[in-house]
PDB file of C-alpha atoms in Angstrom:
ATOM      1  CA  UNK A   1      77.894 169.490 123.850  1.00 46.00           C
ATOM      2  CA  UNK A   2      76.837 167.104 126.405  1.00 46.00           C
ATOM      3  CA  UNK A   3      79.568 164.523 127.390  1.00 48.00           C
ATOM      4  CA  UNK A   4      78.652 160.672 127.459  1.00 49.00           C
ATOM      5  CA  UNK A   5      81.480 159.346 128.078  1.00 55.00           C
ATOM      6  CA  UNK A   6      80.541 156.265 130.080  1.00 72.00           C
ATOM      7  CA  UNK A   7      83.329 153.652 131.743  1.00 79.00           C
ATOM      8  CA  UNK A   8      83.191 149.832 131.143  1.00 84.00           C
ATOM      9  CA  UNK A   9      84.305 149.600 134.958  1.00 85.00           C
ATOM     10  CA  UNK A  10      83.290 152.129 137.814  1.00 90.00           C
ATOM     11  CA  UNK A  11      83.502 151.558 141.562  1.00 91.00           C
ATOM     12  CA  UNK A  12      83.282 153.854 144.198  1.00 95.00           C
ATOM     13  CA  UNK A  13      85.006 153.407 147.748  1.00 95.00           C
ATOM     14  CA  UNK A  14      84.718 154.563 151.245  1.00 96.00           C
ATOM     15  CA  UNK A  15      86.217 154.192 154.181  1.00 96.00           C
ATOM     16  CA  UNK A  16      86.233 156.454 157.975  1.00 97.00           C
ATOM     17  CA  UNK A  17      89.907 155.711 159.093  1.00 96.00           C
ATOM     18  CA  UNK A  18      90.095 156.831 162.880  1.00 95.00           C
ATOM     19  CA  UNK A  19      93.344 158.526 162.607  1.00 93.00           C
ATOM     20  CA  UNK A  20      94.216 161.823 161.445  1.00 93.00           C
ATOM     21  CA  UNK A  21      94.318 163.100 157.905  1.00 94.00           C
ATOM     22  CA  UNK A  22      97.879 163.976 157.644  1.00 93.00           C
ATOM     23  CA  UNK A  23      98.441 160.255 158.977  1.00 92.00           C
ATOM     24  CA  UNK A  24      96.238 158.885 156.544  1.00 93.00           C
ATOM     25  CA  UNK A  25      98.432 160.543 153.465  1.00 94.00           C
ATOM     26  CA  UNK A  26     101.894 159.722 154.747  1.00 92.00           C
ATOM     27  CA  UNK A  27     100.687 155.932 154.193  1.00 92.00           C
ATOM     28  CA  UNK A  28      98.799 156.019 151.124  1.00 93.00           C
ATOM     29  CA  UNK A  29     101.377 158.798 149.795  1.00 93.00           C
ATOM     30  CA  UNK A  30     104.332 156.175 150.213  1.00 93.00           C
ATOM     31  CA  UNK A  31     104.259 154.285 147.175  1.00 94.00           C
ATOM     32  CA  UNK A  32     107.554 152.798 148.016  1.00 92.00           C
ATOM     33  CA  UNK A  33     105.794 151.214 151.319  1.00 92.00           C
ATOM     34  CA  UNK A  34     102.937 149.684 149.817  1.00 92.00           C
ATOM     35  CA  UNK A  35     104.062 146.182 149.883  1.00 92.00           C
ATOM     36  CA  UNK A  36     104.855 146.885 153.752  1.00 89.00           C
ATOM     37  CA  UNK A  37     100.992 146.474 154.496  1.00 89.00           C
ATOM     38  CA  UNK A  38      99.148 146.057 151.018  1.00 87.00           C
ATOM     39  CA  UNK A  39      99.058 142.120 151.037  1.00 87.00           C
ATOM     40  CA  UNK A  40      98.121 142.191 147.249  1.00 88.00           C
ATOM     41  CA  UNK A  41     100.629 144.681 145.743  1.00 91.00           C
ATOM     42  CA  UNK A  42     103.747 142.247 145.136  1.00 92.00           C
ATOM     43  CA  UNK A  43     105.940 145.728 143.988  1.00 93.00           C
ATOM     44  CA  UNK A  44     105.265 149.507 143.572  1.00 95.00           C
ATOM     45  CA  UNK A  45     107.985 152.543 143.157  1.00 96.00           C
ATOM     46  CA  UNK A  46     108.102 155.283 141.636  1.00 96.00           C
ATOM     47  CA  UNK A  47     109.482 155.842 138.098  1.00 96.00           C
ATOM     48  CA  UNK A  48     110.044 159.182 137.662  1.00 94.00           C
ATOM     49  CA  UNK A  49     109.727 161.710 139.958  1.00 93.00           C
ATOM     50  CA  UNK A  50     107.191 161.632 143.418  1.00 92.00           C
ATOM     51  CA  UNK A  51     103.690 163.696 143.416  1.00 91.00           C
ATOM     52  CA  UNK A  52     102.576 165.867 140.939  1.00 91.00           C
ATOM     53  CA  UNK A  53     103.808 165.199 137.210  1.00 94.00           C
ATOM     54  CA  UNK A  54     105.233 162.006 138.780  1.00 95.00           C
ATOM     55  CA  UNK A  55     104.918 157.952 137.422  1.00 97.00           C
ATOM     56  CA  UNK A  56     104.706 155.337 139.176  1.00 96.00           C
ATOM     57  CA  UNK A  57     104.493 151.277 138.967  1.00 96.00           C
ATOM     58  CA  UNK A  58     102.630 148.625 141.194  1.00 93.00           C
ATOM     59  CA  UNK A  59     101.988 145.511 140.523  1.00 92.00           C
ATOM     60  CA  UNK A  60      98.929 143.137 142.071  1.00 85.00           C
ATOM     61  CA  UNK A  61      99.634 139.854 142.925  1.00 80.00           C
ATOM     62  CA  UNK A  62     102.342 139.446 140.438  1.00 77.00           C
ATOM     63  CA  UNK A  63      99.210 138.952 137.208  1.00 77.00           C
ATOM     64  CA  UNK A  64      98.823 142.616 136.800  1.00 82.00           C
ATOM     65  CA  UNK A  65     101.383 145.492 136.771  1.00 90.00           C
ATOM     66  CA  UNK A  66     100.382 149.439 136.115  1.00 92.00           C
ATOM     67  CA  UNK A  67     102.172 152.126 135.077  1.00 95.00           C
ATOM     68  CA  UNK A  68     100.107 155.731 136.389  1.00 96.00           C
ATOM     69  CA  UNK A  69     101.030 159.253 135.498  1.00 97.00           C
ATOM     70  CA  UNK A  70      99.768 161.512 138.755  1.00 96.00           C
ATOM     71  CA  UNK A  71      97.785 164.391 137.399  1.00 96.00           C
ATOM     72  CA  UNK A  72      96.504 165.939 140.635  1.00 96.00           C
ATOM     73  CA  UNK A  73      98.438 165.932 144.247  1.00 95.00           C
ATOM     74  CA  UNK A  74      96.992 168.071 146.931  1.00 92.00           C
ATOM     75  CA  UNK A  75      99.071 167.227 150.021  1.00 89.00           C
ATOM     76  CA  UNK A  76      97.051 165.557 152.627  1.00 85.00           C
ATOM     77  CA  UNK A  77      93.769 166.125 150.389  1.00 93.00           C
ATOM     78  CA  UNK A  78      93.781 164.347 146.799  1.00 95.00           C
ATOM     79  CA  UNK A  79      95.834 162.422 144.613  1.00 96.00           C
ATOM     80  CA  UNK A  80      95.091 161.196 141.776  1.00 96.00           C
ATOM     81  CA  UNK A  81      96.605 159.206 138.520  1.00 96.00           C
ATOM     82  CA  UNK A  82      95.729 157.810 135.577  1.00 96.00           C
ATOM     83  CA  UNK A  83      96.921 154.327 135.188  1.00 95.00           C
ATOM     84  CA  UNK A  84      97.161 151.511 131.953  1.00 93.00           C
ATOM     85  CA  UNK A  85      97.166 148.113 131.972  1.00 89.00           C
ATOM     86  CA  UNK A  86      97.360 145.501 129.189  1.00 87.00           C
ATOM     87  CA  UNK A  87      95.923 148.200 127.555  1.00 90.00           C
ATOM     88  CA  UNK A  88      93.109 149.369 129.887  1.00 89.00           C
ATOM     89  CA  UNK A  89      92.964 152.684 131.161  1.00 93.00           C
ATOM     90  CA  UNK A  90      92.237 153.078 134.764  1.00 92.00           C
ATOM     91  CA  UNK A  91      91.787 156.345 136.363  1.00 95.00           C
ATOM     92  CA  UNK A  92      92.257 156.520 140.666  1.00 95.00           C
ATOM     93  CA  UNK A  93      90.740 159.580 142.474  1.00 97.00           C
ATOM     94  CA  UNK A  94      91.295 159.683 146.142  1.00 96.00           C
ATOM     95  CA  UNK A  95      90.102 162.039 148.337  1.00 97.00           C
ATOM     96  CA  UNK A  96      91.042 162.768 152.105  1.00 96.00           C
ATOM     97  CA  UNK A  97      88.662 164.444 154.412  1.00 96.00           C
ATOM     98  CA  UNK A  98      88.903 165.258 158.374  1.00 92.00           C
ATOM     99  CA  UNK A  99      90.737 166.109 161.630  1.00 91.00           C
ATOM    100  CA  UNK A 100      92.392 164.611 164.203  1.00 87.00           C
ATOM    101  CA  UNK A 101      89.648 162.333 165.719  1.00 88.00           C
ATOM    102  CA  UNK A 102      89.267 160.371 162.100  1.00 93.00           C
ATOM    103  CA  UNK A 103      89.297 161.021 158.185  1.00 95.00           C
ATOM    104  CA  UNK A 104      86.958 159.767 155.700  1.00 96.00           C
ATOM    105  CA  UNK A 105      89.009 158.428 152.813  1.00 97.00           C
ATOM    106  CA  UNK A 106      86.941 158.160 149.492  1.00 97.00           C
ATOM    107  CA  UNK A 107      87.829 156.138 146.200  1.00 96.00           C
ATOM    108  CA  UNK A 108      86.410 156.511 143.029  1.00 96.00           C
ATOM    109  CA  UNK A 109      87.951 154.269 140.042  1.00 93.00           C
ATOM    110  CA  UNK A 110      86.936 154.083 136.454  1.00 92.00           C
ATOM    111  CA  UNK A 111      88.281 152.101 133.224  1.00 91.00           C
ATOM    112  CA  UNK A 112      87.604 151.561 129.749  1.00 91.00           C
ATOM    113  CA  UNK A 113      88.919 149.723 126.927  1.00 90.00           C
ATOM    114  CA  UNK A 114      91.616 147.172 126.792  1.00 87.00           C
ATOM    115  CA  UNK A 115      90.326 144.024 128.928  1.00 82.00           C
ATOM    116  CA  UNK A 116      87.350 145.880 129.503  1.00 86.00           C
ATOM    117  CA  UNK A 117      85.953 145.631 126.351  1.00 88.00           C
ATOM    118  CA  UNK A 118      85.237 141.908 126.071  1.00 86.00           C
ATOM    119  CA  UNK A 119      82.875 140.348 128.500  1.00 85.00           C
ATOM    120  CA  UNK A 120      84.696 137.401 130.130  1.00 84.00           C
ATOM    121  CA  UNK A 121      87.787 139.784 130.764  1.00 86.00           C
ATOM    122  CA  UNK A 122      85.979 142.459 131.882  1.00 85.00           C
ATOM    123  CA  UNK A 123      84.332 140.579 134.713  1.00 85.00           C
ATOM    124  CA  UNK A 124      87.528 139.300 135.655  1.00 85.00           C
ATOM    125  CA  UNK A 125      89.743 142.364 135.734  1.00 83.00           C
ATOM    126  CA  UNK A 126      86.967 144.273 137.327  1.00 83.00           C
ATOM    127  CA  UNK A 127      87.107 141.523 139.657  1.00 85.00           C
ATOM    128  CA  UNK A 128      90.680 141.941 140.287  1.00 84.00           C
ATOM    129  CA  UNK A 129      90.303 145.745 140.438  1.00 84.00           C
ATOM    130  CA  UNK A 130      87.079 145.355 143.507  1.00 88.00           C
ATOM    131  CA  UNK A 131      88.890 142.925 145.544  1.00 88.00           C
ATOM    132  CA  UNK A 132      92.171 145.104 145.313  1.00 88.00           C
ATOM    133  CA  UNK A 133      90.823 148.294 145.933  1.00 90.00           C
ATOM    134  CA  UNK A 134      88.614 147.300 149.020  1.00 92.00           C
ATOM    135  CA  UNK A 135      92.043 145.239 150.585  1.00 90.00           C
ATOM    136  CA  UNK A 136      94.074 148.417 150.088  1.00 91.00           C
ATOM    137  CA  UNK A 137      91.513 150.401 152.020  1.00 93.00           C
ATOM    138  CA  UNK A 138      90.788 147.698 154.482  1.00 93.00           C
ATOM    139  CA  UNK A 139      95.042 147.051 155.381  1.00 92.00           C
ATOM    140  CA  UNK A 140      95.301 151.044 155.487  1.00 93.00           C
ATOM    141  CA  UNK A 141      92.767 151.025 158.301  1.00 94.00           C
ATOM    142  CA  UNK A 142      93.839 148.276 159.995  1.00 92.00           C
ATOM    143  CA  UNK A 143      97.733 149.420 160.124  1.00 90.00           C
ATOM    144  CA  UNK A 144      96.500 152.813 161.254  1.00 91.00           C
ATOM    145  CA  UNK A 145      93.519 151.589 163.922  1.00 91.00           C
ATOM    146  CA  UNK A 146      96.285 148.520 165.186  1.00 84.00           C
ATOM    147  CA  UNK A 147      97.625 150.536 167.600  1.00 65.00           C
ATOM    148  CA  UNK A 148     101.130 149.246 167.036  1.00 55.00           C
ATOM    149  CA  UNK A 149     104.499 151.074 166.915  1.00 48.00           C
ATOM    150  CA  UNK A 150     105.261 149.984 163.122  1.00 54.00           C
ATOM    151  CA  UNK A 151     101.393 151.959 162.722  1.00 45.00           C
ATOM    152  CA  UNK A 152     102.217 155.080 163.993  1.00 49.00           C
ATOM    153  CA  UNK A 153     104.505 156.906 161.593  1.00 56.00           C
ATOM    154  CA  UNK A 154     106.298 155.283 158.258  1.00 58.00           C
ATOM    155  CA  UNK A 155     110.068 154.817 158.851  1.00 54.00           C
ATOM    156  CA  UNK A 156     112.078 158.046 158.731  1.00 53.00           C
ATOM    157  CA  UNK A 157     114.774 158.152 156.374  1.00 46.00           C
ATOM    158  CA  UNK A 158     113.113 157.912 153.316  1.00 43.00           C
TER     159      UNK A 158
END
């Protein structure tokens, strides 16, 4: 049976990050840090657990809060979670390719339902969605590509 399953919202990221891979996770992996250089995440943690099987919370500009379950985490190579908010379900695939000269980083989201099904709020959460996505890319590769002490590693003691 052929599958046509077919998303209200799909967007597709990517960004070459000139720092290496396993740099490149520790940030993005660090939910708990996000609000340390993602200018439009106002909170995120994690709920239960970290990784695989994990949930976790984040919040964009204090209008719209997620809560994801993580169904794949790959260290240094793929995470990704299936998120819901007001009732829309928004899936987050994120894939990490290279070495120690740069990594490609590569974002795929899709949703459906909820907001999504009406016009005016599906142009406006997809909106939201876009403009979020391509500043949480954007910060990651500025931290990284800064050159700055805080850029170099995430604290220790976490």
């Amino acid at each position: 049976m052929l599958n046509t399953y077919r998303p209200a919202f799909k967007a597709e990221y990517n960004i070459k990050i000139f720092a290496p891979p396993e740099l490149v996770w520790d940030w993005l992996s660090r939910v708990d840090l996000w609000t340390s250089w993602r200018q439009d995440v106002s909170c995120a943690y994690w709920v239960r657990g970290e990784g695989q099987n994990g949930t976790l919370k984040w919040r964009l500009r204090k209008f719209l809060g997620f809560t994801a379950d993580v169904v794949v985490w790959r260290h240094e190579r793929e995470m990704r979670w299936d998120a819901v908010s007001y009732g829309t379900r928004v899936s987050y695939a994120l894939t990490i390719d290279g070495d120690l000269k740069g990594t490609q980083v590569r974002l795929e989201v899709t949703g459906q339902g909820g907001l999504l099904r009406n016009f005016a709020t599906r142009a406006l959460f997809a909106h939201q969605l876009n403009r979020s996505n391509e500043i949480w890319l954007g910060a990651l590769k500025t931290k990284l590509e800064a050159g700055k002490d805080d850029s170099i590693y995430p604290p220790s003691g976490f």
